Tab-separated table of C-alpha atoms in Angstrom:
chain	number	residue	atom	x	y	z
A	1	MET	CA	24.792	-25.223	10.074
A	2	ASN	CA	21.540	-26.429	11.686
A	3	SER	CA	18.002	-25.453	10.751
A	4	TRP	CA	17.938	-22.549	13.245
A	5	ASP	CA	21.074	-21.038	11.751
A	6	ALA	CA	19.740	-21.574	8.235
A	7	GLY	CA	16.481	-19.845	9.155
A	8	LEU	CA	18.298	-16.889	10.736
A	9	ALA	CA	20.557	-16.638	7.685
A	10	GLY	CA	17.505	-16.611	5.412
A	11	LEU	CA	15.898	-13.915	7.582
A	12	LEU	CA	19.039	-11.801	7.283
A	13	VAL	CA	19.165	-12.226	3.499
A	14	GLY	CA	15.506	-11.227	3.163
A	15	THR	CA	15.999	-8.221	5.445
A	16	MET	CA	19.032	-7.117	3.437
A	17	ALA	CA	17.157	-7.388	0.133
A	18	VAL	CA	14.084	-5.466	1.330
A	19	SER	CA	16.194	-2.829	3.085
A	20	LEU	CA	18.421	-2.262	0.063
A	21	LEU	CA	15.523	-1.920	-2.380
A	22	SER	CA	13.211	0.175	-0.188
A	23	ASN	CA	15.871	2.557	1.151
A	24	GLY	CA	17.346	2.869	-2.341
A	25	LEU	CA	13.915	3.827	-3.649
A	26	VAL	CA	13.502	6.471	-0.920
A	27	LEU	CA	16.912	7.916	-1.777
A	28	LEU	CA	15.973	7.936	-5.458
A	29	CYS	CA	12.735	9.801	-4.676
A	30	LEU	CA	14.624	12.411	-2.663
A	31	LEU	CA	17.147	12.908	-5.464
A	32	HIS	CA	14.403	13.124	-8.093
A	33	SER	CA	11.866	15.383	-6.358
A	34	ALA	CA	12.843	18.974	-5.604
A	35	ASP	CA	9.593	19.426	-3.647
A	36	LEU	CA	10.586	16.686	-1.210
A	37	ARG	CA	14.082	18.087	-0.764
A	38	ARG	CA	12.769	21.551	0.105
A	39	GLN	CA	10.901	20.211	3.143
A	40	ALA	CA	12.602	20.062	6.537
A	41	PRO	CA	11.636	16.385	7.197
A	42	ALA	CA	13.648	15.426	4.099
A	43	LEU	CA	16.870	15.940	6.084
A	44	PHE	CA	15.701	13.562	8.820
A	45	THR	CA	14.565	11.039	6.221
A	46	LEU	CA	17.835	11.354	4.292
A	47	ASN	CA	19.856	10.854	7.478
A	48	LEU	CA	17.812	7.786	8.419
A	49	THR	CA	17.927	6.346	4.885
A	50	CYS	CA	21.684	6.726	4.462
A	51	GLY	CA	22.237	5.114	7.865
A	52	ASN	CA	19.991	2.203	6.913
A	53	LEU	CA	21.843	1.702	3.630
A	54	LEU	CA	25.218	1.776	5.389
A	55	CYS	CA	24.009	-0.773	7.931
A	56	THR	CA	22.685	-2.950	5.101
A	57	ALA	CA	25.961	-2.750	3.182
A	58	VAL	CA	28.376	-3.320	6.092
A	59	ASN	CA	26.865	-4.729	9.282
A	60	MET	CA	24.234	-7.102	7.923
A	61	PRO	CA	26.624	-8.989	5.581
A	62	LEU	CA	29.173	-9.389	8.391
A	63	THR	CA	26.492	-10.730	10.728
A	64	LEU	CA	25.340	-13.103	7.994
A	65	ALA	CA	28.932	-14.312	7.586
A	66	GLY	CA	29.193	-14.735	11.358
A	67	VAL	CA	26.015	-16.823	11.468
A	68	VAL	CA	27.192	-19.042	8.599
A	69	ALA	CA	30.808	-19.437	9.747
A	70	GLN	CA	30.033	-19.486	13.502
A	71	ARG	CA	33.102	-17.323	14.152
A	72	GLN	CA	34.437	-13.813	13.675
A	73	PRO	CA	33.856	-13.079	9.976
A	74	ALA	CA	36.626	-10.505	9.455
A	75	GLY	CA	39.911	-9.198	10.804
A	76	ASP	CA	40.175	-7.271	14.048
A	77	ARG	CA	40.336	-3.827	12.401
A	78	LEU	CA	37.330	-4.431	10.182
A	79	CYS	CA	35.444	-5.906	13.124
A	80	ARG	CA	36.148	-2.837	15.255
A	81	LEU	CA	35.013	-0.597	12.407
A	82	ALA	CA	31.816	-2.627	12.032
A	83	ALA	CA	31.177	-2.476	15.798
A	84	PHE	CA	31.767	1.293	15.748
A	85	LEU	CA	29.268	1.675	12.890
A	86	ASP	CA	26.777	-0.661	14.561
A	87	THR	CA	26.744	1.394	17.753
A	88	PHE	CA	26.666	4.731	15.939
A	89	LEU	CA	23.994	3.747	13.398
A	90	ALA	CA	21.699	2.232	16.029
A	91	ALA	CA	21.786	5.385	18.168
A	92	ASN	CA	21.514	7.628	15.115
A	93	ALA	CA	18.466	5.719	13.824
A	94	MET	CA	16.680	5.990	17.182
A	95	LEU	CA	17.418	9.694	17.513
A	96	SER	CA	16.389	10.307	13.889
A	97	MET	CA	12.993	8.742	14.614
A	98	ALA	CA	12.692	11.001	17.656
A	99	ALA	CA	13.539	13.994	15.448
A	100	LEU	CA	10.851	12.975	12.943
A	101	SER	CA	8.302	12.729	15.763
A	102	ILE	CA	9.262	16.237	16.961
A	103	ASP	CA	8.822	17.528	13.416
A	104	ARG	CA	5.327	16.014	13.192
A	105	TRP	CA	4.447	17.393	16.616
A	106	VAL	CA	5.425	20.907	15.501
A	107	ALA	CA	3.491	20.473	12.224
A	108	VAL	CA	0.293	19.348	13.977
A	109	VAL	CA	0.358	21.527	17.092
A	110	PHE	CA	1.634	24.701	15.364
A	111	PRO	CA	0.390	24.364	11.772
A	112	LEU	CA	0.335	28.099	11.023
A	113	SER	CA	3.870	28.772	12.279
A	114	TYR	CA	5.411	25.437	11.226
A	115	ARG	CA	7.584	26.911	8.461
A	116	ALA	CA	8.987	29.491	10.857
A	117	LYS	CA	9.632	26.963	13.639
A	118	MET	CA	11.047	24.144	11.468
A	119	ARG	CA	13.284	25.567	8.766
A	120	LEU	CA	15.955	23.636	6.907
A	121	ARG	CA	18.571	25.248	9.149
A	122	ASP	CA	16.751	24.036	12.259
A	123	ALA	CA	16.474	20.548	10.807
A	124	ALA	CA	20.202	20.571	9.955
A	125	LEU	CA	21.035	21.534	13.556
A	126	MET	CA	18.900	18.657	14.863
A	127	VAL	CA	20.634	16.210	12.507
A	128	ALA	CA	24.033	17.535	13.624
A	129	TYR	CA	23.030	16.931	17.250
A	130	THR	CA	21.956	13.355	16.509
A	131	TRP	CA	25.350	12.714	14.911
A	132	LEU	CA	27.299	14.157	17.849
A	133	HIS	CA	25.111	12.315	20.353
A	134	ALA	CA	25.370	9.027	18.455
A	135	LEU	CA	29.149	9.352	17.888
A	136	ALA	CA	29.955	9.942	21.555
A	137	PHE	CA	29.322	6.382	22.733
A	138	PRO	CA	31.219	4.406	20.056
A	139	ALA	CA	34.115	6.873	20.377
A	140	VAL	CA	34.367	6.130	24.112
A	141	ALA	CA	33.982	2.395	23.461
A	142	LEU	CA	36.767	2.528	20.862
A	143	ALA	CA	39.089	4.299	23.289
A	144	LEU	CA	38.377	1.639	25.952
A	145	SER	CA	38.683	-1.279	23.468
A	146	TRP	CA	35.070	-2.317	23.982
A	147	LEU	CA	34.373	-3.049	20.313
A	148	ASP	CA	34.724	-6.709	19.385
A	149	PHE	CA	33.015	-9.802	17.984
A	150	HIS	CA	30.305	-11.225	20.237
A	151	PRO	CA	29.362	-14.873	19.517
A	152	LEU	CA	25.915	-14.487	21.122
A	153	TYR	CA	24.926	-12.040	18.344
A	154	ALA	CA	27.348	-13.377	15.689
A	155	SER	CA	28.161	-9.696	15.192
A	156	CYS	CA	30.817	-7.114	15.880
A	157	VAL	CA	29.197	-5.029	18.627
A	158	LEU	CA	29.876	-3.438	22.009
A	159	CYS	CA	31.744	-6.102	23.941
A	160	ALA	CA	34.071	-6.228	26.970
A	161	ARG	CA	36.332	-9.264	27.250
A	162	ARG	CA	38.174	-8.628	30.542
A	163	PRO	CA	36.337	-9.637	33.771
A	164	ASP	CA	37.713	-6.632	35.695
A	165	GLU	CA	35.912	-4.287	33.285
A	166	ARG	CA	32.513	-5.907	33.745
A	167	LEU	CA	31.123	-3.290	36.139
A	168	ARG	CA	32.309	-0.312	34.094
A	169	PHE	CA	31.012	-1.898	30.915
A	170	ALA	CA	27.616	-2.547	32.555
A	171	VAL	CA	27.332	1.121	33.560
A	172	PHE	CA	28.368	2.210	30.071
A	173	THR	CA	25.885	-0.139	28.368
A	174	GLY	CA	23.060	1.003	30.633
A	175	ALA	CA	23.857	4.664	29.957
A	176	PHE	CA	24.058	4.035	26.209
A	177	HIS	CA	20.637	2.382	26.003
A	178	ALA	CA	19.075	4.908	28.399
A	179	LEU	CA	20.296	7.845	26.293
A	180	SER	CA	19.414	6.248	22.969
A	181	PHE	CA	16.553	3.732	23.141
A	182	LEU	CA	14.805	5.021	26.282
A	183	LEU	CA	15.272	8.689	25.378
A	184	ALA	CA	13.913	8.151	21.862
A	185	LEU	CA	10.984	6.101	23.197
A	186	VAL	CA	10.019	8.818	25.687
A	187	VAL	CA	10.187	11.473	22.958
A	188	LEU	CA	8.106	9.295	20.609
A	189	CYS	CA	5.441	8.624	23.224
A	190	CYS	CA	5.191	12.252	24.385
A	191	THR	CA	5.117	13.853	20.948
A	192	TYR	CA	2.769	11.341	19.321
A	193	HIS	CA	0.455	11.420	22.347
A	194	LYS	CA	0.110	15.165	21.841
A	195	VAL	CA	-0.321	14.666	18.080
A	196	LEU	CA	-3.072	12.124	18.730
A	197	GLN	CA	-4.830	14.499	21.124
A	198	VAL	CA	-4.787	17.302	18.559
A	199	ALA	CA	-5.905	14.954	15.777
A	200	ARG	CA	-8.833	13.681	17.852
A	201	SER	CA	-9.760	17.247	18.713
A	202	HIS	CA	-9.826	18.133	15.016
A	203	CYS	CA	-11.895	15.039	14.282
A	204	LYS	CA	-14.418	16.011	16.973
A	205	ARG	CA	-14.800	19.476	15.462
A	206	ILE	CA	-15.357	17.981	12.034
A	207	ASP	CA	-17.813	15.492	13.526
A	208	VAL	CA	-19.814	18.288	15.216
A	209	ILE	CA	-20.032	20.232	11.955
A	210	THR	CA	-21.014	17.080	10.085
A	211	MET	CA	-23.722	16.168	12.590
A	212	GLN	CA	-25.118	19.699	12.542
A	213	THR	CA	-25.260	19.512	8.769
A	214	LEU	CA	-27.020	16.141	8.906
A	215	VAL	CA	-29.579	17.517	11.367
A	216	LEU	CA	-30.305	20.469	9.089
A	217	LEU	CA	-30.595	18.213	6.050
A	218	VAL	CA	-33.388	16.106	7.480
A	219	ASP	CA	-34.348	14.760	4.078
A	220	ILE	CA	-30.880	13.432	3.310
A	221	HIS	CA	-30.776	9.862	2.085
A	222	PRO	CA	-29.914	7.308	4.843
A	223	SER	CA	-27.041	5.882	2.810
A	224	VAL	CA	-25.340	9.303	2.645
A	225	ARG	CA	-25.800	9.769	6.392
A	226	ASP	CA	-24.308	6.340	7.089
A	227	ARG	CA	-21.374	7.071	4.818
A	228	CYS	CA	-20.634	10.334	6.653
A	229	LEU	CA	-20.726	8.578	10.009
A	230	GLN	CA	-18.466	5.835	8.680
A	231	GLU	CA	-15.961	8.415	7.444
A	232	GLN	CA	-15.889	9.990	10.912
A	233	LYS	CA	-15.021	6.643	12.453
A	234	GLN	CA	-12.346	5.962	9.826
A	235	ARG	CA	-10.658	9.313	10.465
A	236	ARG	CA	-10.314	8.535	14.170
A	237	GLN	CA	-9.065	5.019	13.500
A	238	ARG	CA	-6.575	6.208	10.869
A	239	ALA	CA	-4.896	8.657	13.264
A	240	THR	CA	-4.629	6.022	15.997
A	241	ARG	CA	-3.344	3.385	13.577
A	242	LYS	CA	-0.575	5.606	12.199
A	243	ILE	CA	0.746	6.556	15.617
A	244	SER	CA	0.523	2.958	16.831
A	245	THR	CA	2.596	1.935	13.807
A	246	PHE	CA	5.298	4.542	14.504
A	247	ILE	CA	5.709	3.545	18.146
A	248	GLY	CA	4.952	-0.155	17.668
A	249	THR	CA	7.617	-0.797	15.026
A	250	PHE	CA	10.186	1.033	17.144
A	251	VAL	CA	9.440	-1.110	20.211
A	252	VAL	CA	9.084	-4.436	18.380
A	253	CYS	CA	12.341	-3.999	16.464
A	254	PHE	CA	14.622	-2.479	19.094
A	255	ALA	CA	13.244	-3.588	22.488
A	256	PRO	CA	14.206	-7.313	22.215
A	257	TYR	CA	17.818	-6.440	21.392
A	258	VAL	CA	18.080	-3.803	24.131
A	259	ILE	CA	16.544	-6.144	26.718
A	260	THR	CA	18.910	-8.937	25.626
A	261	ARG	CA	21.934	-6.640	26.011
A	262	LEU	CA	20.823	-5.686	29.512
A	263	LEU	CA	20.010	-9.274	30.556
A	264	GLU	CA	23.398	-10.340	29.265
A	265	LEU	CA	24.997	-8.212	31.985
A	266	CYS	CA	23.321	-10.349	34.660
A	267	SER	CA	25.412	-13.458	35.247
A	268	SER	CA	22.398	-15.284	36.701
A	269	VAL	CA	20.422	-15.071	33.436
A	270	ALA	CA	21.100	-17.745	30.806
A	271	LEU	CA	20.296	-16.684	27.258
A	272	GLY	CA	19.509	-19.148	24.477
A	273	PRO	CA	22.166	-19.695	21.789
A	274	HIS	CA	19.998	-18.266	19.008
A	275	TRP	CA	18.064	-15.576	20.858
A	276	GLY	CA	20.898	-13.062	20.564
A	277	VAL	CA	21.075	-13.421	16.774
A	278	LEU	CA	17.271	-13.282	16.495
A	279	SER	CA	17.116	-10.067	18.527
A	280	LYS	CA	19.854	-8.642	16.305
A	281	CYS	CA	17.856	-9.582	13.200
A	282	LEU	CA	14.821	-7.789	14.647
A	283	ALA	CA	16.941	-4.675	15.185
A	284	TYR	CA	18.117	-4.908	11.574
A	285	SER	CA	14.518	-5.269	10.373
A	286	LYS	CA	13.914	-1.652	11.412
A	287	ALA	CA	16.089	-0.622	8.463
A	288	ALA	CA	13.742	-2.545	6.152
A	289	SER	CA	10.522	-1.194	7.690
A	290	ASP	CA	11.512	2.489	8.026
A	291	PRO	CA	11.019	3.355	4.319
A	292	PHE	CA	7.429	2.085	4.427
A	293	VAL	CA	6.589	3.547	7.840
A	294	TYR	CA	8.021	7.017	7.226
A	295	SER	CA	8.225	7.540	3.478
A	296	LEU	CA	6.974	5.266	0.722
A	297	LEU	CA	3.336	5.109	1.877
A	298	ARG	CA	3.020	8.910	1.874
A	299	HIS	CA	1.300	10.562	-1.076
A	300	GLN	CA	4.302	12.648	-2.187
A	301	TYR	CA	6.640	9.655	-2.286
A	302	ARG	CA	4.081	7.510	-4.122
A	303	ARG	CA	3.690	10.264	-6.708
A	304	SER	CA	7.468	10.545	-7.078
A	305	CYS	CA	7.720	6.752	-7.509
A	306	ARG	CA	5.066	6.830	-10.229
A	307	THR	CA	6.901	9.628	-12.027
A	308	ILE	CA	10.208	7.745	-11.884
A	309	LEU	CA	8.538	4.539	-13.093
A	310	ASN	CA	6.772	6.341	-15.957
A	311	ARG	CA	10.020	7.972	-17.098
A	312	PHE	CA	11.840	4.649	-16.933
A	313	LEU	CA	9.144	2.870	-18.954
A	314	HIS	CA	9.007	5.758	-21.441
A	315	ARG	CA	12.764	5.577	-21.990
A	316	ARG	CA	12.616	1.820	-22.456
A	317	SER	CA	9.770	2.114	-24.949
A	318	SER	CA	11.654	4.885	-26.798
A	319	ARG	CA	14.787	2.770	-26.984
A	320	SER	CA	12.900	-0.314	-28.088
A	321	SER	CA	11.036	1.618	-30.776
A	322	GLY	CA	14.334	3.172	-31.878
A	323	LEU	CA	15.931	-0.249	-32.116
A	324	THR	CA	12.916	-1.544	-34.027
A	325	GLY	CA	13.165	1.365	-36.435
A	326	ASP	CA	16.881	0.767	-36.958
A	327	SER	CA	16.424	-2.933	-37.568
A	328	HIS	CA	13.538	-2.207	-39.923
A	329	SER	CA	15.729	0.252	-41.859
A	330	GLN	CA	18.518	-2.304	-42.033
A	331	ASN	CA	16.101	-4.864	-43.408
A	332	ILE	CA	14.763	-2.475	-46.041
A	333	LEU	CA	18.035	-1.027	-47.298
A	334	PRO	CA	19.534	-4.246	-48.676
A	335	THR	CA	16.358	-5.101	-50.542
A	336	SER	CA	16.277	-1.666	-52.191
A	337	GLU	CA	19.702	-2.093	-53.810
């Protein structure tokens, strides 16, 4: 195994560790907090988190084994199962992110009627659609025997071995990425563009009120005025930064892999021996970044994490003090005889 393979293997191990810990923490927060579970976005987050954990537990270790061994890491049945999961989980993750963006669009554009427009039943129907949509493509690929080990990605993925199926497989691959990656990207861009417009409109209204207040308070201290103006600028930047993060992580993680899969269909394009694995690692890194982008940095999840940590530390301190008390009693009793 050369240095490139060792570096890619290390990247996979790090991605697996971060993904397992962060997604596990999100799942723990959802199980612990009833307030989080009552919200409609919790279903989208739960769907995305469980998919990320499944990918971390099945697909990432097999890809790591493929990188290390430089061959198919498992039997044909397990490889087909892993390829089925890989295709399903990738599409499901993309559509889940699109569903989360629709939820935020409804919350920002229709704040007063959000609870009526996005109930738990509505969220469950959207999750059911993402499952049906994401299951359709791997089911067709399984029926056509297009699930196999691909050495370019060192993974069990969509793959057609027979030359006479090349055209049909190219059409299928193009349709799959158009109805998963491209569809999700269009939904993300449209919904978050509208969210950004509404957010900027709200910021402008706040800015007008603030400036009118500053004009009326002519004797206000310059430092207070400067702080108010700085807060206005930070509000605008914060909204833009959040939306750029949502769309940016989606593109950076998934676009290289999708482009590689499409370029692979062109016989005139020669791809580097390690680029396929690197693009696959970038796609896997979305599972590690999702908990931070969508969950753990939010106030409710941070509060739930603090509560879980405090309870854990309290239990440990109670146990340690109980053990100390028992050992102290054991030390005293013999001396009292």
